[in-house]
mmCIF file of C-alpha atoms (C1' of nucleotides) in Angstrom:
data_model
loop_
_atom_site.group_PDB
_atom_site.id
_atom_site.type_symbol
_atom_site.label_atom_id
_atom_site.label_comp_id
_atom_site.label_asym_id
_atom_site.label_seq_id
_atom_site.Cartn_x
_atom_site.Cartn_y
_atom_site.Cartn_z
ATOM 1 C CA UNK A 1 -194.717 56.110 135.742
ATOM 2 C CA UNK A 2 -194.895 56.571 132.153
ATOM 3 C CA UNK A 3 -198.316 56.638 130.470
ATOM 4 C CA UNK A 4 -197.379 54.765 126.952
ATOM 5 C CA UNK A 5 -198.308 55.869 123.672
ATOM 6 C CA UNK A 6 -199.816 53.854 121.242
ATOM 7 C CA UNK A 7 -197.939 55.250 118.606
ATOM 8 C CA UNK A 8 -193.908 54.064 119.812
ATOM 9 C CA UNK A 9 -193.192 50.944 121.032
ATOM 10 C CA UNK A 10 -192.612 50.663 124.419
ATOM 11 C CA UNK A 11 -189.349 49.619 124.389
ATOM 12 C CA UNK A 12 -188.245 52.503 122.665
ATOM 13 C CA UNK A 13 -190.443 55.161 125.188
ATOM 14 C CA UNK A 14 -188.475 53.486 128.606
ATOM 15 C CA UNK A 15 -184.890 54.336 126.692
ATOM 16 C CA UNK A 16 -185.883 57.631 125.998
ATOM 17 C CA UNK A 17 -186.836 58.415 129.661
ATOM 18 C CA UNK A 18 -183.700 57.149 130.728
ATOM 19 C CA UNK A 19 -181.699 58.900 127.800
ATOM 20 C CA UNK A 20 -183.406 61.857 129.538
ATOM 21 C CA UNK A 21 -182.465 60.975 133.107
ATOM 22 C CA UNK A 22 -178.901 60.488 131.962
ATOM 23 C CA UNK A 23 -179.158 63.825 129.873
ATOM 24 C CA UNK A 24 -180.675 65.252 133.084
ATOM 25 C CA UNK A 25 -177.684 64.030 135.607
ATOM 26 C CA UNK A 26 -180.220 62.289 137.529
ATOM 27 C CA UNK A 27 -177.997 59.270 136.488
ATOM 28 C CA UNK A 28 -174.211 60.184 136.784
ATOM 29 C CA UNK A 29 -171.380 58.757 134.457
ATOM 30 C CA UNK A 30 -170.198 55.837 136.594
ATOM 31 C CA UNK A 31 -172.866 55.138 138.779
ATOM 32 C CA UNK A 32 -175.779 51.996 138.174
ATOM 33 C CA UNK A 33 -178.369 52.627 136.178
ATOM 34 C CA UNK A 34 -182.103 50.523 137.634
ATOM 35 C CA UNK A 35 -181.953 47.128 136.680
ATOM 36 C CA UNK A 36 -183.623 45.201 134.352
ATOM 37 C CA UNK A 37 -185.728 44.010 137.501
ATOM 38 C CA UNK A 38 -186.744 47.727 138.400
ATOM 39 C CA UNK A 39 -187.290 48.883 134.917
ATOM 40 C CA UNK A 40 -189.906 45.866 135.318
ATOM 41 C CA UNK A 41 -191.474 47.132 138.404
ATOM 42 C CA UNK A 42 -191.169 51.204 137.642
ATOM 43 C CA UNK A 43 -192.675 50.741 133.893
ATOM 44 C CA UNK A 44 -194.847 47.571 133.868
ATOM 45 C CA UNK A 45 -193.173 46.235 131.518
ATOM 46 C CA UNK A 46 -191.920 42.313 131.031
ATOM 47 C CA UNK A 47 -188.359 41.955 131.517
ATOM 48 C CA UNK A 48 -187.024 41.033 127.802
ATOM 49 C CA UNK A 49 -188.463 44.121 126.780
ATOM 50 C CA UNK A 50 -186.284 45.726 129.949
ATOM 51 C CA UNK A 51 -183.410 43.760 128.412
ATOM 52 C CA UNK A 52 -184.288 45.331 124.906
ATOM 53 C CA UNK A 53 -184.251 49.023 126.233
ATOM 54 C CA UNK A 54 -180.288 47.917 127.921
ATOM 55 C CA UNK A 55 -179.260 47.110 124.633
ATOM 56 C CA UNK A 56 -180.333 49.589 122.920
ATOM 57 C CA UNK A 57 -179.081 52.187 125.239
ATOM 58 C CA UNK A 58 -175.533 49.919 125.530
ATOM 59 C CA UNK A 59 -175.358 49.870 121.600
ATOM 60 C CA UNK A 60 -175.764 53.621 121.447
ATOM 61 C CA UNK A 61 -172.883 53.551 123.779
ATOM 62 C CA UNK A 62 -174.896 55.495 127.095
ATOM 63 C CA UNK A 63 -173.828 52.643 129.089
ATOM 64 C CA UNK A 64 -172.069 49.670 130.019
ATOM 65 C CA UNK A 65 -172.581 46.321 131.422
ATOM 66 C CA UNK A 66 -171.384 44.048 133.409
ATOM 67 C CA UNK A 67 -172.775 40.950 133.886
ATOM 68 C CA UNK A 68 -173.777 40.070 137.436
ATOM 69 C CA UNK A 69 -173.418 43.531 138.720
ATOM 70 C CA UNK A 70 -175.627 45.750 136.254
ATOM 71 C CA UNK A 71 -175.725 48.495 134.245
ATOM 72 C CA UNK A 72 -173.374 52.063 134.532
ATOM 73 C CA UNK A 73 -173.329 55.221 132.789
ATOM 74 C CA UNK A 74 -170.766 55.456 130.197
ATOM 75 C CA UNK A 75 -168.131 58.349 131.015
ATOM 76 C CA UNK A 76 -168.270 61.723 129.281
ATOM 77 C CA UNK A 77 -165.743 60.751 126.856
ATOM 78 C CA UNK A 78 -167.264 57.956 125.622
ATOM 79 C CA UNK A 79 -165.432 54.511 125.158
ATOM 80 C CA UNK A 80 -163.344 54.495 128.129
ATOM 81 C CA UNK A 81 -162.779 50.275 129.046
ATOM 82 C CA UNK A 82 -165.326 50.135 132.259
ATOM 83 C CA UNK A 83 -163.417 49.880 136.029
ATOM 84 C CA UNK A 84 -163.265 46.586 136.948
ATOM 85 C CA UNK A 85 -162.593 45.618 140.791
ATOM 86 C CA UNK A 86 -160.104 42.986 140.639
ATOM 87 C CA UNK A 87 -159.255 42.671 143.913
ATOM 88 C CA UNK B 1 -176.052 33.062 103.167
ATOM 89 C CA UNK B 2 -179.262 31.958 101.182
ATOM 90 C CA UNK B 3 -180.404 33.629 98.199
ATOM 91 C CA UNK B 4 -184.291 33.539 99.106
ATOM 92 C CA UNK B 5 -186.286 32.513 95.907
ATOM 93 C CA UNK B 6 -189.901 34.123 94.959
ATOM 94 C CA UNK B 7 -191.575 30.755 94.610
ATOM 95 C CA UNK B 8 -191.505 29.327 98.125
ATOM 96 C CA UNK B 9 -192.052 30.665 101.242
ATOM 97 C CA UNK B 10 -188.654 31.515 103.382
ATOM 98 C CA UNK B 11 -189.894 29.406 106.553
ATOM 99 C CA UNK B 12 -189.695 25.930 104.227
ATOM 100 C CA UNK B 13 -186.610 27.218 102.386
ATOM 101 C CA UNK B 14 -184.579 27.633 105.718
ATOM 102 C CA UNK B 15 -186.581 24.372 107.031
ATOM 103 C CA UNK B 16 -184.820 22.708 104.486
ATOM 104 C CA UNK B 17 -181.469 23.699 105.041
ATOM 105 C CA UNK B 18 -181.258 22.716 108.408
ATOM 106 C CA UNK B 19 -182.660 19.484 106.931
ATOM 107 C CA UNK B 20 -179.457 19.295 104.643
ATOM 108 C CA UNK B 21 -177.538 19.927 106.827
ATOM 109 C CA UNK B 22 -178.107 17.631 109.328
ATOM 110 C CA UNK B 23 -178.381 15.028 106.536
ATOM 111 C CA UNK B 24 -174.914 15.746 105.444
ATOM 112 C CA UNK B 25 -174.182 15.232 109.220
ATOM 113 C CA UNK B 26 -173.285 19.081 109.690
ATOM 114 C CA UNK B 27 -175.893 18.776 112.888
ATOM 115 C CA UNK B 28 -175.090 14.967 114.490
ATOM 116 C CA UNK B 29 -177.396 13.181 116.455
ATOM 117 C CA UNK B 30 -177.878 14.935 120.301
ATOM 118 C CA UNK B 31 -175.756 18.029 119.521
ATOM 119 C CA UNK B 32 -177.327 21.402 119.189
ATOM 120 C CA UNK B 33 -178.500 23.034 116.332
ATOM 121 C CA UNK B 34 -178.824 27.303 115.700
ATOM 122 C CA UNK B 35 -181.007 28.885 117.817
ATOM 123 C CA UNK B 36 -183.946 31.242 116.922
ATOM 124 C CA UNK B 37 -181.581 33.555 117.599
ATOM 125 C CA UNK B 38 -178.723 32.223 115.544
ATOM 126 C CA UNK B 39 -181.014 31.475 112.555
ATOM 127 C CA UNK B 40 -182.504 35.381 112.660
ATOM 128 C CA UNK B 41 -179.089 36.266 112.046
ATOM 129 C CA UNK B 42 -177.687 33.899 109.779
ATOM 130 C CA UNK B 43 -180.899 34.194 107.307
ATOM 131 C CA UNK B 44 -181.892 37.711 108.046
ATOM 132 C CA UNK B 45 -185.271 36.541 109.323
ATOM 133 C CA UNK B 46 -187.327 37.110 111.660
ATOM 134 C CA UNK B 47 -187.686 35.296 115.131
ATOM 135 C CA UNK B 48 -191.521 34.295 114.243
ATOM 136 C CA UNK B 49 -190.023 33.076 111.281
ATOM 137 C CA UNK B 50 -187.407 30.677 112.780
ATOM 138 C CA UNK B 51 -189.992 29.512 115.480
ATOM 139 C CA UNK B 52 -192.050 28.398 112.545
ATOM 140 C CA UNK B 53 -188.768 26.398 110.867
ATOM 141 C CA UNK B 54 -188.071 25.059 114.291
ATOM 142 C CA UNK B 55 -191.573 23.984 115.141
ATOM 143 C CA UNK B 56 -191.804 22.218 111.205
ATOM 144 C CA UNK B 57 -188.355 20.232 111.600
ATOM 145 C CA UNK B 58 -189.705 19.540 115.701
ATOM 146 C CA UNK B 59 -192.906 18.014 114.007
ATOM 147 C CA UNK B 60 -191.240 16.020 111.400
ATOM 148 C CA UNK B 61 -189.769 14.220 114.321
ATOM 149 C CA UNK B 62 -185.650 16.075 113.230
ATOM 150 C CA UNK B 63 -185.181 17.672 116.114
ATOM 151 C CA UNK B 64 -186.219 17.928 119.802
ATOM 152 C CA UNK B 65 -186.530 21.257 122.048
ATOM 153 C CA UNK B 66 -185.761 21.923 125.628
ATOM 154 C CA UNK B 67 -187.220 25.288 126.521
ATOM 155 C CA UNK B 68 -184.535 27.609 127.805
ATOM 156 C CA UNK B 69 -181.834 24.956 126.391
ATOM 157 C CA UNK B 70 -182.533 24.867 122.316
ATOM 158 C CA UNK B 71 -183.197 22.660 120.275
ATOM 159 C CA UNK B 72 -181.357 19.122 119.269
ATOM 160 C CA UNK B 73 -180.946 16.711 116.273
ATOM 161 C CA UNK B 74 -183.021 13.731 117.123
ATOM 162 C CA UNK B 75 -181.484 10.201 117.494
ATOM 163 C CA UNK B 76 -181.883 7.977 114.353
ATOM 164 C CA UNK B 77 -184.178 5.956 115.870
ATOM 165 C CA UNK B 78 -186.785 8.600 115.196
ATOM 166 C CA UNK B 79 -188.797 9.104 118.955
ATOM 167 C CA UNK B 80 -187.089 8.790 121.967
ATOM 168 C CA UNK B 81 -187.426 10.814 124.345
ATOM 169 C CA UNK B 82 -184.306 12.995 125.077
ATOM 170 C CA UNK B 83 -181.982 12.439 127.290
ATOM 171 C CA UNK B 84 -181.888 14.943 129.776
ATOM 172 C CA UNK B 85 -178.735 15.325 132.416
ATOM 173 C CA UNK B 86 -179.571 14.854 135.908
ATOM 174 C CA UNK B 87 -176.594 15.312 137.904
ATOM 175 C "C1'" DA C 1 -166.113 26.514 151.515
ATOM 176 C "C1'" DG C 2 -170.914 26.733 150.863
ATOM 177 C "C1'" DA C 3 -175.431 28.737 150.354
ATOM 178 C "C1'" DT C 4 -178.226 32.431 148.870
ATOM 179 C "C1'" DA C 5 -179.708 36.501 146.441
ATOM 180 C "C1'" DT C 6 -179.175 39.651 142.650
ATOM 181 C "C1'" DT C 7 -178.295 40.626 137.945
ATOM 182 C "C1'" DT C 8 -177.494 39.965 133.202
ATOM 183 C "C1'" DG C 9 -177.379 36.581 129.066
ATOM 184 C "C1'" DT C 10 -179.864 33.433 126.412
ATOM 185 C "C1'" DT C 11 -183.215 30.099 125.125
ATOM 186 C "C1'" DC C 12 -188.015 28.729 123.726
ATOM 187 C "C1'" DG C 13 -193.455 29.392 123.961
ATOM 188 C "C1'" DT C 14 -197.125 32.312 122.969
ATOM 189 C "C1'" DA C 15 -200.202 36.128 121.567
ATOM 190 C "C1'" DT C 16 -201.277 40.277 119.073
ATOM 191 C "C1'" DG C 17 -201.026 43.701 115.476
ATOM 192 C "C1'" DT C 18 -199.741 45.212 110.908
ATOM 193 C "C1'" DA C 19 -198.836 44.641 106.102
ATOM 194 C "C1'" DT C 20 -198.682 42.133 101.940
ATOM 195 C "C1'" DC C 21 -199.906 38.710 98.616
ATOM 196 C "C1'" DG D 1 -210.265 34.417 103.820
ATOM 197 C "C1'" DG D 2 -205.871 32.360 104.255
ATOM 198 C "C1'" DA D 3 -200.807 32.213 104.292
ATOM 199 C "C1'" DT D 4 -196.592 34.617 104.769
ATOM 200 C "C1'" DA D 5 -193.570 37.777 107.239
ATOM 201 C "C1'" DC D 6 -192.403 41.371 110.189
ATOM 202 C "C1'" DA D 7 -192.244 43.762 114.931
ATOM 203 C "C1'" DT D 8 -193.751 44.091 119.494
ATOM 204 C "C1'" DA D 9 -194.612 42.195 123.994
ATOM 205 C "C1'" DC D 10 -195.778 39.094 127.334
ATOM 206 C "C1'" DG D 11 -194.215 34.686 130.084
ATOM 207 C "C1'" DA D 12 -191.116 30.901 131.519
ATOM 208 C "C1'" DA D 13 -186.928 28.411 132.083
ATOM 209 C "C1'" DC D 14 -182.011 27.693 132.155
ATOM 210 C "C1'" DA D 15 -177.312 29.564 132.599
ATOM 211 C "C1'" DA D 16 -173.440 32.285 134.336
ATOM 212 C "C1'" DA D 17 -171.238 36.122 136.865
ATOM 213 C "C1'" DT D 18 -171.145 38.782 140.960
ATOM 214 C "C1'" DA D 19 -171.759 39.886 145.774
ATOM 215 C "C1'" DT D 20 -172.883 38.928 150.424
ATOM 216 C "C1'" DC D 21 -173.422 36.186 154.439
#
DNA sequence: AGATATTTGTTCGTATGTATC
DNA sequence: GGATACATACGAACAAATATC
């Protein structure tokens, strides 16, 4: 759990731990990233300001997403079209 | 665009717009009008700000709002309720 | 095919805090 | 004090895509 500062939003504070995760390799290129529904539960926060952090981090190009399925660490490279299963 | 003017306040200048516009029959009766969303972007407000337009033309009887759905130019006749789709 | 659960996308409703005029 | 305007943050509801059973 994060204990928030009262100085950066909170929105802002949850994309930074996960920037770090990512940073880390806790959270490999490829692989989910928590949902919006456990970003809820892990930081106490309300879900549109889960959605918020996503967006962020998918704007700065960290991850993609895919509707229905979730969230996935953007390749090393960068802009690389995600893998869809077609099948 | 709008070029925002010094001596009224942005909420009634946007306000009237929509009011225009729906006048001129941009908007018709039962279809939807911007969001809070779409108007944030379209006027470079913010989303307080379009609330406070929406809630103004909602009072005046121009539109009606479905939460979750948007909001929608009222019928002519002025105050019945919406019609809302069953099926 | 159908039902259900999960997940993201989007909408409005509300409250609070800050700053400015 | 009041009105305007911004950002943050909560809640609630509806919608659509995906996956599983």
């Amino acid at each position: 759990m994060i204990e928030f500062r009262e100085d950066q939003p909170k929105w802002q504070q949850v994309a930074q731990a996960i920037r770090e995760r990512i940073a880390a390799g806790a959270y490999r290129p490829g692989s989910r990233v928590p949902s919006e529904n456990d970003l809820m539960q892990e930081f106490g926060i309300a879900r549109m300001t889960a959605h918020k952090v996503m967006r962020a981090l998918r704007e700065e190009g960290a991850i993609y997403t895919v509707r229905g399925m979730g969230s996935f660490v953007s390749p090393p490279g960068g802009t690389e079209p995600p893998v869809v299963h077609t099948s």
